[in-house]
PDB file of N, CA and C in Angstrom:
ATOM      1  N   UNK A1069    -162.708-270.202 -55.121  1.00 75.00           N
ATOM      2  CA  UNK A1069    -163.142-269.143 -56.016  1.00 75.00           C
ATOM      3  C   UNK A1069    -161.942-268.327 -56.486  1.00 75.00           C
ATOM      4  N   UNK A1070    -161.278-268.138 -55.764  1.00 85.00           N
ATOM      5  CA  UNK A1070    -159.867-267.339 -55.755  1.00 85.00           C
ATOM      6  C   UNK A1070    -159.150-267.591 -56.829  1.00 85.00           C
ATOM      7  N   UNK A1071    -158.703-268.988 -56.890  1.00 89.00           N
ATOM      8  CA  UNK A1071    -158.176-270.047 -57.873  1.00 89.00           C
ATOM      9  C   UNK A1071    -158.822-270.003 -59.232  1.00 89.00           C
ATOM     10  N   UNK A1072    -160.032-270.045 -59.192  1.00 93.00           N
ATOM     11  CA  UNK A1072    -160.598-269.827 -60.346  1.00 93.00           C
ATOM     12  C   UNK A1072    -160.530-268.746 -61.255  1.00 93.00           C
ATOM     13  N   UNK A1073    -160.456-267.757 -60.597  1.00 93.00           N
ATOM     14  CA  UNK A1073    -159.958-266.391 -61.266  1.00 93.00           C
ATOM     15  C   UNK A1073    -158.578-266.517 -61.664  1.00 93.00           C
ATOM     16  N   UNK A1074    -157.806-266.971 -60.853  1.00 91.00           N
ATOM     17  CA  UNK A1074    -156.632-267.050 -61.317  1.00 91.00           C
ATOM     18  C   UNK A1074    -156.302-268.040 -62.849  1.00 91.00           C
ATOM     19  N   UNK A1075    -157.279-268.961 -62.717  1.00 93.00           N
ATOM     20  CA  UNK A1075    -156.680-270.069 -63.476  1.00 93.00           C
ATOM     21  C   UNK A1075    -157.675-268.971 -65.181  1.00 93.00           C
ATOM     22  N   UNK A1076    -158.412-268.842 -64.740  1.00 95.00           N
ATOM     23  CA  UNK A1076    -159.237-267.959 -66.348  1.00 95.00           C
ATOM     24  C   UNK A1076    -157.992-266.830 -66.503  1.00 95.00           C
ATOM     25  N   UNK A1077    -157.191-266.052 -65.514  1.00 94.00           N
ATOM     26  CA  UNK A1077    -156.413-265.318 -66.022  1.00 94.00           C
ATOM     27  C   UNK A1077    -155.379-265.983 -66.581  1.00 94.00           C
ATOM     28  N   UNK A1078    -154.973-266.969 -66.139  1.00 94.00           N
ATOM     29  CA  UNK A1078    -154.137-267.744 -66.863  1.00 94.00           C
ATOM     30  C   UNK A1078    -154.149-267.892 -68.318  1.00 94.00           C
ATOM     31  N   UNK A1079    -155.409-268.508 -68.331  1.00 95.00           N
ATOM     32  CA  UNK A1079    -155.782-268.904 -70.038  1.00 95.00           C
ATOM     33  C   UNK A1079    -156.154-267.750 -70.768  1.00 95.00           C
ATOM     34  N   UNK A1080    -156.545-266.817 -70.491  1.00 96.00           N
ATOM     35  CA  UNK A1080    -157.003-265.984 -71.319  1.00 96.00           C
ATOM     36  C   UNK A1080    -155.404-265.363 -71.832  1.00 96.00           C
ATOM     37  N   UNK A1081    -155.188-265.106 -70.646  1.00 96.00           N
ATOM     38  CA  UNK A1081    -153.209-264.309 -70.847  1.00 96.00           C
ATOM     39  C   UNK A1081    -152.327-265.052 -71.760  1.00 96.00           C
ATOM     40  N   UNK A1082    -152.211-266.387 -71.393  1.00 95.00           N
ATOM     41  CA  UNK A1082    -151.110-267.607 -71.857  1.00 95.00           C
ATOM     42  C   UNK A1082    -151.809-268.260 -72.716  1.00 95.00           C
ATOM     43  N   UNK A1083    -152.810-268.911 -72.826  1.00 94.00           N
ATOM     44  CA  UNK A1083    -153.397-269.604 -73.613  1.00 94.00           C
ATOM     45  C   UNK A1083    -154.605-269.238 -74.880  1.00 94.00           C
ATOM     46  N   UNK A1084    -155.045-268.395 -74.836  1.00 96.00           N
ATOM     47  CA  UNK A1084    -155.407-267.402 -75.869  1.00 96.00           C
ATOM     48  C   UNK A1084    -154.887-266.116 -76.346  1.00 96.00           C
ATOM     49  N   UNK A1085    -154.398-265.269 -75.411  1.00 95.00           N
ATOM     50  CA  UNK A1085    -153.599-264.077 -75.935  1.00 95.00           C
ATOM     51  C   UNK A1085    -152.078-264.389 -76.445  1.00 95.00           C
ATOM     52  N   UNK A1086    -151.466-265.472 -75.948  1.00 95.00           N
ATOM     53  CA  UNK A1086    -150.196-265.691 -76.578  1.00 95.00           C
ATOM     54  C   UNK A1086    -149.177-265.218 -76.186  1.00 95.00           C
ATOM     55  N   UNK A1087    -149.028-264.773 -74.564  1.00 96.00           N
ATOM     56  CA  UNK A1087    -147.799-263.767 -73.893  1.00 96.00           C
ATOM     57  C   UNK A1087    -147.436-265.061 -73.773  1.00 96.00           C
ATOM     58  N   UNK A1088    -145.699-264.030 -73.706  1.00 96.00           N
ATOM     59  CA  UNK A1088    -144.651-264.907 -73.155  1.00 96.00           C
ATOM     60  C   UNK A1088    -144.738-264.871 -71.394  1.00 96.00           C
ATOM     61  N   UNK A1089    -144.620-265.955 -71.162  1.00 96.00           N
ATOM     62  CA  UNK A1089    -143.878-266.339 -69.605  1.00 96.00           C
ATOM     63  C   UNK A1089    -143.553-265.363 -68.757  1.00 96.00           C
ATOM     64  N   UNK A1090    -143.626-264.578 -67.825  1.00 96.00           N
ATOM     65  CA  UNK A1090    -142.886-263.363 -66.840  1.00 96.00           C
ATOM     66  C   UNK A1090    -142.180-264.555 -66.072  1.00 96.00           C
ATOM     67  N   UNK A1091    -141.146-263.686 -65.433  1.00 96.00           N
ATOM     68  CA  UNK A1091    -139.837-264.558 -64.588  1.00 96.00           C
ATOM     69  C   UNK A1091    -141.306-265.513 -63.266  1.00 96.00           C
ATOM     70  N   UNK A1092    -142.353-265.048 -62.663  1.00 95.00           N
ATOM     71  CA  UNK A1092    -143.173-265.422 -61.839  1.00 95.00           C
ATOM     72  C   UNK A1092    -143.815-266.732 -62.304  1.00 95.00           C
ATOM     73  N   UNK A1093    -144.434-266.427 -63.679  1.00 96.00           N
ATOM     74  CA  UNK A1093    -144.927-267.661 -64.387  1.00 96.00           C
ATOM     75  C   UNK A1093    -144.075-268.616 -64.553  1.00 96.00           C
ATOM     76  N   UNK A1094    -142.411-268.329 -65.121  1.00 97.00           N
ATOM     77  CA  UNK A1094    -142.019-269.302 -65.437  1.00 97.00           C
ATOM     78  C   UNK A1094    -141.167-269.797 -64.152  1.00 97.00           C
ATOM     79  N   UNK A1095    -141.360-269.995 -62.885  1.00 97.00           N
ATOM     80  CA  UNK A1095    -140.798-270.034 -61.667  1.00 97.00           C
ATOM     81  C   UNK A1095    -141.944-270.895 -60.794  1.00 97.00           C
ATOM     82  N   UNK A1096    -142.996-270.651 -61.507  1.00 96.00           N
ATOM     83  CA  UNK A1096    -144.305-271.273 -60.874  1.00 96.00           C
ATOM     84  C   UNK A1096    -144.355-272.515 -61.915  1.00 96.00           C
ATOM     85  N   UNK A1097    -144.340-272.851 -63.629  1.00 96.00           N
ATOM     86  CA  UNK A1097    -143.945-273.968 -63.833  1.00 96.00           C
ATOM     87  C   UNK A1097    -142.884-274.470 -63.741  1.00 96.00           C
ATOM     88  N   UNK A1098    -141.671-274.226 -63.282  1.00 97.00           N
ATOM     89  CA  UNK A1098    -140.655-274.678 -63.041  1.00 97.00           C
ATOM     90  C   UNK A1098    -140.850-275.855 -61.427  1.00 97.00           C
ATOM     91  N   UNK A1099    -141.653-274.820 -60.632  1.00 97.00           N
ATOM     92  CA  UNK A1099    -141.809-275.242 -59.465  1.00 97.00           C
ATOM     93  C   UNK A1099    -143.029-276.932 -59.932  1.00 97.00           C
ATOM     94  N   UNK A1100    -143.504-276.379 -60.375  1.00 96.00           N
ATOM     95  CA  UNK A1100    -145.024-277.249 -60.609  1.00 96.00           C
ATOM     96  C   UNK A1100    -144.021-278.453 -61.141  1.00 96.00           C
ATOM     97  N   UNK A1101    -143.381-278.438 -62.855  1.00 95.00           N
ATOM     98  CA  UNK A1101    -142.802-279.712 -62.921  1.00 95.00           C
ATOM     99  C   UNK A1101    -141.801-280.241 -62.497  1.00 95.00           C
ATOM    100  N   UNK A1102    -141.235-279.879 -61.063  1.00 95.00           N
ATOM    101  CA  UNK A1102    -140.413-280.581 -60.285  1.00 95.00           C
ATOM    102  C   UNK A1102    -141.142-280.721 -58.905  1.00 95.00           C
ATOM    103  N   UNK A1103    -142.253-280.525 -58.946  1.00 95.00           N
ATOM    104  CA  UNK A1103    -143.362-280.994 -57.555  1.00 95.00           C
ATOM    105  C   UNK A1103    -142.589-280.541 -56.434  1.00 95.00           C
ATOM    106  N   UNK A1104    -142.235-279.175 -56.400  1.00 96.00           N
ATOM    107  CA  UNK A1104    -141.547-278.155 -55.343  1.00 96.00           C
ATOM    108  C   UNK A1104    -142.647-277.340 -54.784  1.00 96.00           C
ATOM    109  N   UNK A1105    -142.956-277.285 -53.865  1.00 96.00           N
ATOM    110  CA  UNK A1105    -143.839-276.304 -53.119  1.00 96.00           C
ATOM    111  C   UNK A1105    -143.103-275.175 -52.871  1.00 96.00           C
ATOM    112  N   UNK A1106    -143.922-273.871 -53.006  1.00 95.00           N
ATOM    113  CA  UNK A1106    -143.616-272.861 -52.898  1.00 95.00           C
ATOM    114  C   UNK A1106    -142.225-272.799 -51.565  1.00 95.00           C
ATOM    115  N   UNK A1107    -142.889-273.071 -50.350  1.00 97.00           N
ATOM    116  CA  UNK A1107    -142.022-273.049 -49.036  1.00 97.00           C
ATOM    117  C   UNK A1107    -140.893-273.696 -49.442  1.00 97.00           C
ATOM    118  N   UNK A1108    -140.902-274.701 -49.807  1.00 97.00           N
ATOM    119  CA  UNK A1108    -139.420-275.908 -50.402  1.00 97.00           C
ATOM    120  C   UNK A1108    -138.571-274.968 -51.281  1.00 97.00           C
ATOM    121  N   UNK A1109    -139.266-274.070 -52.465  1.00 97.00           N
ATOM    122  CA  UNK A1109    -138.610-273.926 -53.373  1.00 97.00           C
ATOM    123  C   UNK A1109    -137.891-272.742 -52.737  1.00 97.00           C
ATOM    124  N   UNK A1110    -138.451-271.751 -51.550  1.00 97.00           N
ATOM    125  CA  UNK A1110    -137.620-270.771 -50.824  1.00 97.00           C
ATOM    126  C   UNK A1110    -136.602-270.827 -50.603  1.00 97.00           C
ATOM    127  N   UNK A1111    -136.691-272.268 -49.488  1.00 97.00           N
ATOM    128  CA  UNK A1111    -135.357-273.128 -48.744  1.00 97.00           C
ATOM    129  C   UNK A1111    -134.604-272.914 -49.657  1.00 97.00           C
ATOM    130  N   UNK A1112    -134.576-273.172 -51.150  1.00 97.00           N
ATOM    131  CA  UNK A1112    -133.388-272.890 -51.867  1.00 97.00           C
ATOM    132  C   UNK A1112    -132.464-271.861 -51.962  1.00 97.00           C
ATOM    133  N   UNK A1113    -131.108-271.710 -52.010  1.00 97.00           N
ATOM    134  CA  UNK A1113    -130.193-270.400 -52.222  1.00 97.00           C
ATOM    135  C   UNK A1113    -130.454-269.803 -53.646  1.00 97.00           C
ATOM    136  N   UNK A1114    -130.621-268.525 -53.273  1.00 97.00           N
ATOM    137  CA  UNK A1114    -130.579-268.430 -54.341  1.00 97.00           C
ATOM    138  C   UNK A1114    -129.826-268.423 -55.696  1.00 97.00           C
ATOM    139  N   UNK A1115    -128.746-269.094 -55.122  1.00 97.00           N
ATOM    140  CA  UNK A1115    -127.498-269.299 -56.830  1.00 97.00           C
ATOM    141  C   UNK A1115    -128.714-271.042 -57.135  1.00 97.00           C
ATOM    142  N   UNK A1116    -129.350-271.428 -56.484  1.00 97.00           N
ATOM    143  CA  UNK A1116    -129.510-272.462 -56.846  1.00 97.00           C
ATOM    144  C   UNK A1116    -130.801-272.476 -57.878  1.00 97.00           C
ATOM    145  N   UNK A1117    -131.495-271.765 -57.099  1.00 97.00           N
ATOM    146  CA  UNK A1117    -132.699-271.238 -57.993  1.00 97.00           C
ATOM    147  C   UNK A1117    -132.990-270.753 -59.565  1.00 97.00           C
ATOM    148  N   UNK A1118    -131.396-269.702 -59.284  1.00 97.00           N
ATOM    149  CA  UNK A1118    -131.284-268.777 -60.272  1.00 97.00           C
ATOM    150  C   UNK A1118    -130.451-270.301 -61.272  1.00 97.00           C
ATOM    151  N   UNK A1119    -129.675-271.032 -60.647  1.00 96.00           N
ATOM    152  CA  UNK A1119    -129.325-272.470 -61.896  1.00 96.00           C
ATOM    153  C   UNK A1119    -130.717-272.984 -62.257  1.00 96.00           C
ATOM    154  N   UNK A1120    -131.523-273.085 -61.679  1.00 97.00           N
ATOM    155  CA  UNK A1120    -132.399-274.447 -62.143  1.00 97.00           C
ATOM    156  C   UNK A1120    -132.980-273.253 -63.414  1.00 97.00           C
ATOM    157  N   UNK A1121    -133.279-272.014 -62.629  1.00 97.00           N
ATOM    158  CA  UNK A1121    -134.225-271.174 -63.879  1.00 97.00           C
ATOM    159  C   UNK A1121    -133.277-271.168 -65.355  1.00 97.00           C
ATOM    160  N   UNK A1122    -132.100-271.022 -65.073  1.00 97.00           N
ATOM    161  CA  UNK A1122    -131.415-270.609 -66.096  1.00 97.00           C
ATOM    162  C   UNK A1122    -131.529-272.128 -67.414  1.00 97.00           C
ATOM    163  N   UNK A1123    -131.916-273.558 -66.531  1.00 97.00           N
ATOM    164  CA  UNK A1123    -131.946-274.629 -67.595  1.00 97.00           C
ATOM    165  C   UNK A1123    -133.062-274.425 -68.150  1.00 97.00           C
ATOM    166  N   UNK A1124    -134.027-273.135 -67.789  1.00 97.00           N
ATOM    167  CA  UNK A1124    -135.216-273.034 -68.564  1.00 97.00           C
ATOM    168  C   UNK A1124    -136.793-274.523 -68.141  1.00 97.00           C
ATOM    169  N   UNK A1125    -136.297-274.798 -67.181  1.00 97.00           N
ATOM    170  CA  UNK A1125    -137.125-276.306 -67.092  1.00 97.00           C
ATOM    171  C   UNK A1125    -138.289-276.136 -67.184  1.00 97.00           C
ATOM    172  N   UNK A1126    -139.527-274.595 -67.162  1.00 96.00           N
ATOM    173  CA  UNK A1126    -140.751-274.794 -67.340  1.00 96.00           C
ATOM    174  C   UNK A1126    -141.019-274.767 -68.784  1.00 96.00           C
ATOM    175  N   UNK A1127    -139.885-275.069 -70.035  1.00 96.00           N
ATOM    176  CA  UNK A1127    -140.551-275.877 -71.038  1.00 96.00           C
ATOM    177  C   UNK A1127    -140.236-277.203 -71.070  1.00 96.00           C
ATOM    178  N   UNK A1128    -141.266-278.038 -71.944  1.00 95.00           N
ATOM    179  CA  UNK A1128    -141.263-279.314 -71.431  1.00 95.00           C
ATOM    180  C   UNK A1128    -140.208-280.126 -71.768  1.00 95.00           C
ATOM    181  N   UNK A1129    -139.484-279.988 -73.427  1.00 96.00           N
ATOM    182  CA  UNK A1129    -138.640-281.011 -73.608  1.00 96.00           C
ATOM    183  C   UNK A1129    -137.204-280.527 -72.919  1.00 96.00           C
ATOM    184  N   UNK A1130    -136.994-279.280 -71.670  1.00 97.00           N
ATOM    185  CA  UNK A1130    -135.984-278.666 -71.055  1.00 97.00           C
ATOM    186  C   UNK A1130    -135.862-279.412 -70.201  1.00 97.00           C
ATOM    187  N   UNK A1131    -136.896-280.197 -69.550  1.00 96.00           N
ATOM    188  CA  UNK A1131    -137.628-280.744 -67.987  1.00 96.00           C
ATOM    189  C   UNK A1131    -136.765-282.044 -68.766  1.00 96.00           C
ATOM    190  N   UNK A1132    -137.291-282.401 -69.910  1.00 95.00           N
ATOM    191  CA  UNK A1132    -137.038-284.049 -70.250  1.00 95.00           C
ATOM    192  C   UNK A1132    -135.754-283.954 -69.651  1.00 95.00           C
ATOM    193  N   UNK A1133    -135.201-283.439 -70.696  1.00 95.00           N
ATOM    194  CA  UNK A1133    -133.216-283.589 -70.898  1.00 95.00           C
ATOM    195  C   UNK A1133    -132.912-283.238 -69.286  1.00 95.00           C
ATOM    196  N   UNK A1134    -133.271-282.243 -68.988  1.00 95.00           N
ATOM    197  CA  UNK A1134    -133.012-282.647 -67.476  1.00 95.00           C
ATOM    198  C   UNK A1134    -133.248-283.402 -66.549  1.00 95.00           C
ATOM    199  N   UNK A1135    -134.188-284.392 -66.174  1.00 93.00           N
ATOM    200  CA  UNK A1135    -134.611-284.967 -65.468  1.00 93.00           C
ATOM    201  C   UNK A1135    -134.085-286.891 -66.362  1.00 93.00           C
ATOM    202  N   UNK A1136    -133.368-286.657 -67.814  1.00 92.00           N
ATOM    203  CA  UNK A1136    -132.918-287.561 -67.548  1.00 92.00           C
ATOM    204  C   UNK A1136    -131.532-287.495 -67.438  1.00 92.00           C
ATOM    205  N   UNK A1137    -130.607-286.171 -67.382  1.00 90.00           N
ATOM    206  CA  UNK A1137    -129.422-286.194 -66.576  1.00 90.00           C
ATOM    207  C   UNK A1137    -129.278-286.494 -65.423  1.00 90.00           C
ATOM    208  N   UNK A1138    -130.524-286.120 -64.765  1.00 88.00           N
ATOM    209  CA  UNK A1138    -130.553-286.239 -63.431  1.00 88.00           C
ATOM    210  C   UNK A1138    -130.752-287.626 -63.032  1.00 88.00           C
ATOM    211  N   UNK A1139    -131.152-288.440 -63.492  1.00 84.00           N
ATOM    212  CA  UNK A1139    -131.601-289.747 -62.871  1.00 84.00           C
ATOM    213  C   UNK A1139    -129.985-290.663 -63.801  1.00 84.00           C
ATOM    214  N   UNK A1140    -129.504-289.833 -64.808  1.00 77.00           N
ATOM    215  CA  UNK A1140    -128.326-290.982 -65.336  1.00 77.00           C
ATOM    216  C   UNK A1140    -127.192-290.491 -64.664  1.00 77.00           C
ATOM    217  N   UNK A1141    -126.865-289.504 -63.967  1.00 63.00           N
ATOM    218  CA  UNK A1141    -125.822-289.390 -63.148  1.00 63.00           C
ATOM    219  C   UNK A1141    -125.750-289.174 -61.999  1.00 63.00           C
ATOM    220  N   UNK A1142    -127.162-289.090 -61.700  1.00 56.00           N
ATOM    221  CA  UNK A1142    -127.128-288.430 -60.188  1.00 56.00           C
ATOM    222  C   UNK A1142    -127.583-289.782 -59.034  1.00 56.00           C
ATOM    223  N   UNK A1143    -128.183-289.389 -58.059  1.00 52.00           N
ATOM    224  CA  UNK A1143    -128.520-289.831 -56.727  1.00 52.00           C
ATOM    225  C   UNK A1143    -129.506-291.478 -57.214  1.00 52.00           C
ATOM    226  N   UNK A1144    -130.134-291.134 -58.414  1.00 47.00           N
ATOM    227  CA  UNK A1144    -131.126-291.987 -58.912  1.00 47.00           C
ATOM    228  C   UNK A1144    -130.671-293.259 -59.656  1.00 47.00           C
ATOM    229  N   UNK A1145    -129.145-293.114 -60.247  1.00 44.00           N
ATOM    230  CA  UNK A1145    -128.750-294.297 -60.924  1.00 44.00           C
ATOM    231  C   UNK A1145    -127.822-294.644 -59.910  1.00 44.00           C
ATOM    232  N   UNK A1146    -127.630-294.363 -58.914  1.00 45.00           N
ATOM    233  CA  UNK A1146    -126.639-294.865 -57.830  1.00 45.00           C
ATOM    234  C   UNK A1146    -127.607-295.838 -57.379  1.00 45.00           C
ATOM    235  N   UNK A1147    -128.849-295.301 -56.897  1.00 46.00           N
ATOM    236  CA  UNK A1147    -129.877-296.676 -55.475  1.00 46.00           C
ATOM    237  C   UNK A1147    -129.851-297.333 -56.683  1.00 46.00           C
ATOM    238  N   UNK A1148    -130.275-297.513 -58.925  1.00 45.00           N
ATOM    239  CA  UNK A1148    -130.411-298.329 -59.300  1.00 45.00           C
ATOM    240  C   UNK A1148    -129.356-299.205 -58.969  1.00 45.00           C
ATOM    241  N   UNK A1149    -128.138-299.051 -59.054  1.00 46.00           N
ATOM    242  CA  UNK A1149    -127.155-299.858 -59.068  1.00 46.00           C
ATOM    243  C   UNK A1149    -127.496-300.555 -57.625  1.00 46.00           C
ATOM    244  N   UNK A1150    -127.607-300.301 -57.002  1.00 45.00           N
ATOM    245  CA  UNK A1150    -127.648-300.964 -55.415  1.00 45.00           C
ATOM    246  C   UNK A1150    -129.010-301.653 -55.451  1.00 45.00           C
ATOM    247  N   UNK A1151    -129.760-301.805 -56.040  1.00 43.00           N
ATOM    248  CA  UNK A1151    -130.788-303.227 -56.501  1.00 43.00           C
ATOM    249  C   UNK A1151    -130.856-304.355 -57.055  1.00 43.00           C
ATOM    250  N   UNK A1152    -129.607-303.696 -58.213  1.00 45.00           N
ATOM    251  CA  UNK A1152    -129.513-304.861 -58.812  1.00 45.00           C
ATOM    252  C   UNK A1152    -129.041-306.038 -58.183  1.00 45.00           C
TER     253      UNK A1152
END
């Protein structure tokens, strides 16, 4: 029930009234499209936090470009190479 209230405040706020993002909202999709749980996203320092917010990643084509830097230079195109 809890959730539910929350999620109608959501839409009514963001999705019909047309506000911008507060640092909370956009920290909660940031979290959401990198499948970070709240507790996980703590663990982080905060210079690290304050980087990921600053790439802006809870808009979507921010997430793209990032997530395909991340897989063409990072940890993700290394195991590709080690399959081939």
């Amino acid at each position: 029930v809890l959730w539910l209230g929350w999620y109608v405040r959501w839409l009514i706020k963001f999705d019909i009234m047309g506000e911008e993002y507060g640092p909370a909202e956009r920290e909660y999709l940031t979290r959401k499209a990198m499948h970070v749980s709240e507790s996980r996203w703590a663990l982080l320092s905060k210079e690290k936090r304050d980087e990921l917010m600053a790439k802006e990643l809870w808009v979507p084509e921010a997430f793209e470009q990032f997530q395909a830097e991340t897989w063409k230079g990072g940890a993700g195109a290394k195991n590709n190479k080690k399959r081939k």
